[in-house]
Structure formats: C-alpha cells, structure tokens
Amino acid sequence: MFETDGYVIFRDVIDQELIKEVNDHVEWLQARHPDVRPEQLGHVYLRDDPFWVRLVSDDRLVDIAQQFVGPDIALFASHYISKPPYSGQPVLWHQDAAFWPLDPMEVVTLWLAVDHSTPENGCVRVIPGSHLSGVEGMRDNTDVESVLGKEIAVEVDEAQAVDMVLAPGDVEVHHPNIVHGSNANTSPNRRCGLTIRYIPTSTRITDAETPYPSAFHLRGEPGVNSYQPRPKYDERRHFPFTGSSAWS
C-alpha cells in the first residue's frame, strides 16, 4: 500500500499512559512559549528537551521507521502541530520534499496522533498515489492564515483526498513526495499531532547549521552527519517524565 498510495496507518502504536505524558508535554511547551502559535512548536525546541528526544527514540516508532529507511537511522526533524479549538490553522496542500535540506531525499514521516484526528477538527488529508509524480514548485499564499504560508503551485483535485482518521496513539506514515494538507479546526476539539522525520544515516542534511538543531543519531551506524548530543535531564528546567532518571 505504501508503494502504490504513498501512505499507511499503524494502529495503537503508543500506549495511552505515554500519550497522556505527550499531552502534558504539549501544554508545558505552550506555557514555556506563550508567544508561539501551538501549530508552530517546531524542531528548534527539541535539542534541549529530553522527553521529546526520548519520545522520538521510542523503539515502537523507530521499528516502524526501520521498515522504510533501513537499520541505520537518525532523526532529521520533529514538530508538534497542535490546532486549538475553533481557531486552528489549515495546512495548505504541499509536498514535504519541496522544503527539506536533504540529499538524497530519502526520509519518512511518522505522524503520531496525540488527539482524535477527524475531518471536523482538521485531520491530515492525502492524495493517494501523488508521490509517484515528482516534486512540484511552491507558491506563497497570503489569502488565508495557514501553518506554512505556502501551497503547491499546481491545482489539486480534492475529490481524490482521503482523510487520515486517527485515534490517540495511532501513527500515519507518509512519503516525502505525497501531496497532503489539512483543513482549519472549526470544531470544539483540539487536534494535535507530532510529526517525526526519520532518515537513513546515508542521507546528508545539507543545511548550513551543523549539527542541525534536531539531528540525533538513533540506531545503527552514524553515517554522514554530525549530531546533537543527547540532552541530560535537569528537573529544574525540563519537562518531568517517567524514566527521566535514565536521562540524567
């Protein structure tokens, strides 16, 4: 299915106890960064966050990533997109590969559902099979307030879109070239998900900042990149979590 459609869903990957901690982590991040929209809790906050690194390092997630990128795995980036009730911004149609400093573009996205994700609260929507057509250009779109401020520079047949309806703990996996987006959240329910971008360690991060803020070696051989050191847990400034003593 992934080869033909460009996406696949894994159900009940993460237990609800950890999902509760993820919820608490999102609230903690929002309290620490009150000037940042909750859709923009991005990778720059990750490097000094032991819980976030612990989460993306979870073997249940990395085992899924290994099916797509092989046994030598690094984190490229991760980003909470938390759409608040009634005002959560849309993500306009796009392809991830149009944005990322990776060479070659060998990468897979795992989208971890923190909340129930439905059409009503702005779930991810994908165009199945669109990953087979190459990467299109992007154009600015300032007509609507959106997470990216850009959209793909070709028309998208929304009649082909499939809604990614997910429960907390489910994981949707998609190809970097698939056309996808999400509508605004006009419902009374928050829609939060965590994107996690895993690369084989043979893929080079070409950004000028080295090591990249969210580059962490997770499994196997380290490959071609330099990486951030694993953050050490400090109860005075980090989010408290189960197992934090192992990170001190």
C-alpha positions as a Python dict, from the first residue, in 0.01 Angstrom:
ca = {
    (1, 'M'): (0, 0, 0),
    (2, 'F'): (281, 243, 84),
    (3, 'E'): (446, 186, -254),
    (4, 'T'): (126, 249, -450),
    (5, 'D'): (-56, 500, -229),
    (6, 'G'): (232, 676, -52),
    (7, 'Y'): (94, 630, 299),
    (8, 'V'): (-2, 363, 552),
    (9, 'I'): (-158, 366, 901),
    (10, 'F'): (-40, 171, 1206),
    (11, 'R'): (-296, 145, 1487),
    (12, 'D'): (-234, 151, 1864),
    (13, 'V'): (141, 203, 1840),
    (14, 'I'): (188, 411, 2156),
    (15, 'D'): (19, 327, 2487),
    (16, 'Q'): (-222, 572, 2646),
    (17, 'E'): (0, 633, 2951),
    (18, 'L'): (270, 775, 2726),
    (19, 'I'): (12, 965, 2520),
    (20, 'K'): (-100, 1135, 2843),
    (21, 'E'): (260, 1243, 2902),
    (22, 'V'): (276, 1372, 2544),
    (23, 'N'): (-39, 1578, 2612),
    (24, 'D'): (120, 1720, 2925),
    (25, 'H'): (438, 1793, 2727),
    (26, 'V'): (243, 1994, 2469),
    (27, 'E'): (81, 2201, 2745),
    (28, 'W'): (423, 2251, 2908),
    (29, 'L'): (573, 2368, 2577),
    (30, 'Q'): (285, 2610, 2519),
    (31, 'A'): (331, 2755, 2868),
    (32, 'R'): (706, 2799, 2803),
    (33, 'H'): (648, 2961, 2462),
    (34, 'P'): (327, 3164, 2501),
    (35, 'D'): (419, 3386, 2206),
    (36, 'V'): (435, 3087, 1967),
    (37, 'R'): (124, 2955, 1799),
    (38, 'P'): (63, 2592, 1904),
    (39, 'E'): (85, 2484, 1538),
    (40, 'Q'): (448, 2605, 1536),
    (41, 'L'): (611, 2407, 1817),
    (42, 'G'): (892, 2301, 1589),
    (43, 'H'): (1229, 2131, 1581),
    (44, 'V'): (1429, 2423, 1723),
    (45, 'Y'): (1288, 2345, 2069),
    (46, 'L'): (1387, 1979, 2054),
    (47, 'R'): (1763, 1976, 2109),
    (48, 'D'): (1741, 2060, 2482),
    (49, 'D'): (1429, 1857, 2557),
    (50, 'P'): (1500, 1509, 2699),
    (51, 'F'): (1136, 1397, 2686),
    (52, 'W'): (1099, 1492, 2319),
    (53, 'V'): (1418, 1303, 2231),
    (54, 'R'): (1300, 1009, 2443),
    (55, 'L'): (970, 1008, 2254),
    (56, 'V'): (1116, 1010, 1902),
    (57, 'S'): (1365, 744, 2016),
    (58, 'D'): (1088, 507, 2131),
    (59, 'D'): (1160, 165, 1984),
    (60, 'R'): (798, 125, 1871),
    (61, 'L'): (835, 428, 1646),
    (62, 'V'): (1191, 359, 1532),
    (63, 'D'): (1095, -1, 1447),
    (64, 'I'): (829, 136, 1211),
    (65, 'A'): (1076, 380, 1058),
    (66, 'Q'): (1323, 97, 1002),
    (67, 'Q'): (1075, -72, 769),
    (68, 'F'): (1106, 229, 537),
    (69, 'V'): (1463, 361, 577),
    (70, 'G'): (1664, 60, 693),
    (71, 'P'): (1860, -17, 1012),
    (72, 'D'): (2086, 293, 1027),
    (73, 'I'): (1852, 568, 1146),
    (74, 'A'): (1873, 933, 1250),
    (75, 'L'): (1616, 1193, 1339),
    (76, 'F'): (1602, 1482, 1094),
    (77, 'A'): (1320, 1689, 1246),
    (78, 'S'): (1008, 1675, 1460),
    (79, 'H'): (724, 1922, 1503),
    (80, 'Y'): (404, 1940, 1708),
    (81, 'I'): (115, 2077, 1506),
    (82, 'S'): (-148, 2146, 1770),
    (83, 'K'): (-462, 2307, 1628),
    (84, 'P'): (-664, 2477, 1901),
    (85, 'P'): (-1045, 2454, 1902),
    (86, 'Y'): (-1226, 2691, 1662),
    (87, 'S'): (-905, 2869, 1553),
    (88, 'G'): (-658, 2600, 1446),
    (89, 'Q'): (-494, 2697, 1117),
    (90, 'P'): (-506, 2488, 800),
    (91, 'V'): (-200, 2335, 635),
    (92, 'L'): (-232, 2407, 262),
    (93, 'W'): (-162, 2138, 3),
    (94, 'H'): (211, 2070, -20),
    (95, 'Q'): (487, 1811, -54),
    (96, 'D'): (739, 1788, 228),
    (97, 'A'): (1025, 1724, -14),
    (98, 'A'): (983, 2078, -151),
    (99, 'F'): (1109, 2219, 180),
    (100, 'W'): (1379, 1994, 321),
    (101, 'P'): (1761, 2023, 302),
    (102, 'L'): (1825, 1651, 243),
    (103, 'D'): (2042, 1477, -15),
    (104, 'P'): (1921, 1233, -132),
    (105, 'M'): (1554, 1281, -38),
    (106, 'E'): (1536, 951, 148),
    (107, 'V'): (1319, 1020, 452),
    (108, 'V'): (994, 901, 604),
    (109, 'T'): (742, 1089, 817),
    (110, 'L'): (564, 929, 1109),
    (111, 'W'): (263, 1133, 1224),
    (112, 'L'): (174, 1039, 1581),
    (113, 'A'): (-182, 1122, 1680),
    (114, 'V'): (-196, 1287, 2023),
    (115, 'D'): (-570, 1360, 1997),
    (116, 'H'): (-850, 1201, 1800),
    (117, 'S'): (-796, 1333, 1447),
    (118, 'T'): (-1113, 1373, 1238),
    (119, 'P'): (-1242, 1573, 940),
    (120, 'E'): (-1421, 1801, 1188),
    (121, 'N'): (-1105, 1910, 1371),
    (122, 'G'): (-873, 1929, 1071),
    (123, 'C'): (-717, 1587, 1022),
    (124, 'V'): (-441, 1524, 769),
    (125, 'R'): (-567, 1462, 415),
    (126, 'V'): (-359, 1293, 145),
    (127, 'I'): (-385, 1246, -231),
    (128, 'P'): (-310, 873, -275),
    (129, 'G'): (-51, 796, -539),
    (130, 'S'): (60, 1159, -578),
    (131, 'H'): (410, 1067, -454),
    (132, 'L'): (472, 896, -790),
    (133, 'S'): (457, 1219, -993),
    (134, 'G'): (768, 1403, -873),
    (135, 'V'): (805, 1724, -673),
    (136, 'E'): (624, 2040, -783),
    (137, 'G'): (712, 2401, -705),
    (138, 'M'): (562, 2601, -420),
    (139, 'R'): (395, 2942, -418),
    (140, 'D'): (311, 3189, -143),
    (141, 'N'): (-49, 3210, -30),
    (142, 'T'): (-137, 3500, 198),
    (143, 'D'): (-510, 3484, 131),
    (144, 'V'): (-560, 3260, 434),
    (145, 'E'): (-375, 3234, 765),
    (146, 'S'): (-202, 2896, 742),
    (147, 'V'): (73, 2698, 912),
    (148, 'L'): (315, 2711, 619),
    (149, 'G'): (206, 3026, 436),
    (150, 'K'): (268, 2839, 111),
    (151, 'E'): (95, 2587, -113),
    (152, 'I'): (182, 2360, -401),
    (153, 'A'): (193, 2552, -730),
    (154, 'V'): (-44, 2321, -917),
    (155, 'E'): (-414, 2255, -884),
    (156, 'V'): (-509, 1968, -655),
    (157, 'D'): (-815, 1752, -720),
    (158, 'E'): (-963, 1750, -371),
    (159, 'A'): (-1216, 1486, -476),
    (160, 'Q'): (-926, 1239, -459),
    (161, 'A'): (-836, 1328, -98),
    (162, 'V'): (-850, 1067, 178),
    (163, 'D'): (-896, 1172, 543),
    (164, 'M'): (-649, 1028, 793),
    (165, 'V'): (-889, 949, 1079),
    (166, 'L'): (-674, 853, 1378),
    (167, 'A'): (-710, 777, 1748),
    (168, 'P'): (-451, 881, 2010),
    (169, 'G'): (-151, 650, 1977),
    (170, 'D'): (-209, 572, 1608),
    (171, 'V'): (66, 650, 1358),
    (172, 'E'): (25, 753, 995),
    (173, 'V'): (335, 712, 776),
    (174, 'H'): (384, 904, 453),
    (175, 'H'): (628, 953, 168),
    (176, 'P'): (809, 1290, 133),
    (177, 'N'): (657, 1344, -213),
    (178, 'I'): (292, 1279, -132),
    (179, 'V'): (59, 1578, -170),
    (180, 'H'): (-111, 1637, 164),
    (181, 'G'): (-258, 1908, 384),
    (182, 'S'): (-532, 1967, 640),
    (183, 'N'): (-827, 2197, 691),
    (184, 'A'): (-873, 2452, 967),
    (185, 'N'): (-1007, 2332, 1300),
    (186, 'T'): (-1351, 2485, 1341),
    (187, 'S'): (-1462, 2225, 1597),
    (188, 'P'): (-1463, 2249, 1979),
    (189, 'N'): (-1192, 1981, 2000),
    (190, 'R'): (-816, 2033, 1977),
    (191, 'R'): (-629, 1840, 1707),
    (192, 'C'): (-270, 1770, 1799),
    (193, 'G'): (-20, 1551, 1619),
    (194, 'L'): (356, 1508, 1632),
    (195, 'T'): (544, 1480, 1303),
    (196, 'I'): (868, 1278, 1322),
    (197, 'R'): (1103, 1275, 1022),
    (198, 'Y'): (1344, 982, 1017),
    (199, 'I'): (1628, 948, 769),
    (200, 'P'): (1876, 673, 688),
    (201, 'T'): (2215, 789, 812),
    (202, 'S'): (2335, 782, 449),
    (203, 'T'): (2112, 1084, 378),
    (204, 'R'): (2302, 1409, 425),
    (205, 'I'): (2144, 1709, 598),
    (206, 'T'): (2265, 1996, 378),
    (207, 'D'): (2155, 2287, 597),
    (208, 'A'): (2433, 2534, 684),
    (209, 'E'): (2378, 2482, 1057),
    (210, 'T'): (2583, 2179, 1164),
    (211, 'P'): (2485, 1983, 1355),
    (212, 'Y'): (2127, 2053, 1256),
    (213, 'P'): (1922, 2151, 1566),
    (214, 'S'): (1716, 1831, 1561),
    (215, 'A'): (1971, 1587, 1420),
    (216, 'F'): (2005, 1289, 1656),
    (217, 'H'): (2161, 951, 1585),
    (218, 'L'): (1910, 686, 1691),
    (219, 'R'): (2014, 342, 1564),
    (220, 'G'): (2287, 158, 1372),
    (221, 'E'): (2583, 325, 1202),
    (222, 'P'): (2613, 707, 1236),
    (223, 'G'): (2671, 768, 865),
    (224, 'V'): (2745, 1105, 706),
    (225, 'N'): (2604, 1365, 950),
    (226, 'S'): (2712, 1522, 1276),
    (227, 'Y'): (2457, 1504, 1556),
    (228, 'Q'): (2338, 1681, 1866),
    (229, 'P'): (2445, 1524, 2197),
    (230, 'R'): (2170, 1352, 2392),
    (231, 'P'): (2029, 1612, 2634),
    (232, 'K'): (2071, 1545, 3006),
    (233, 'Y'): (1760, 1576, 3222),
    (234, 'D'): (1756, 1862, 3472),
    (235, 'E'): (1446, 1872, 3691),
    (236, 'R'): (1482, 2249, 3732),
    (237, 'R'): (1429, 2325, 3364),
    (238, 'H'): (1296, 2020, 3182),
    (239, 'F'): (957, 1855, 3149),
    (240, 'P'): (926, 1580, 3414),
    (241, 'F'): (853, 1234, 3272),
    (242, 'T'): (856, 865, 3354),
    (243, 'G'): (1209, 731, 3323),
    (244, 'S'): (1373, 1073, 3334),
    (245, 'S'): (1642, 939, 3573),
    (246, 'A'): (1788, 741, 3282),
    (247, 'W'): (1849, 1073, 3102),
    (248, 'S'): (2030, 1250, 3388),
}
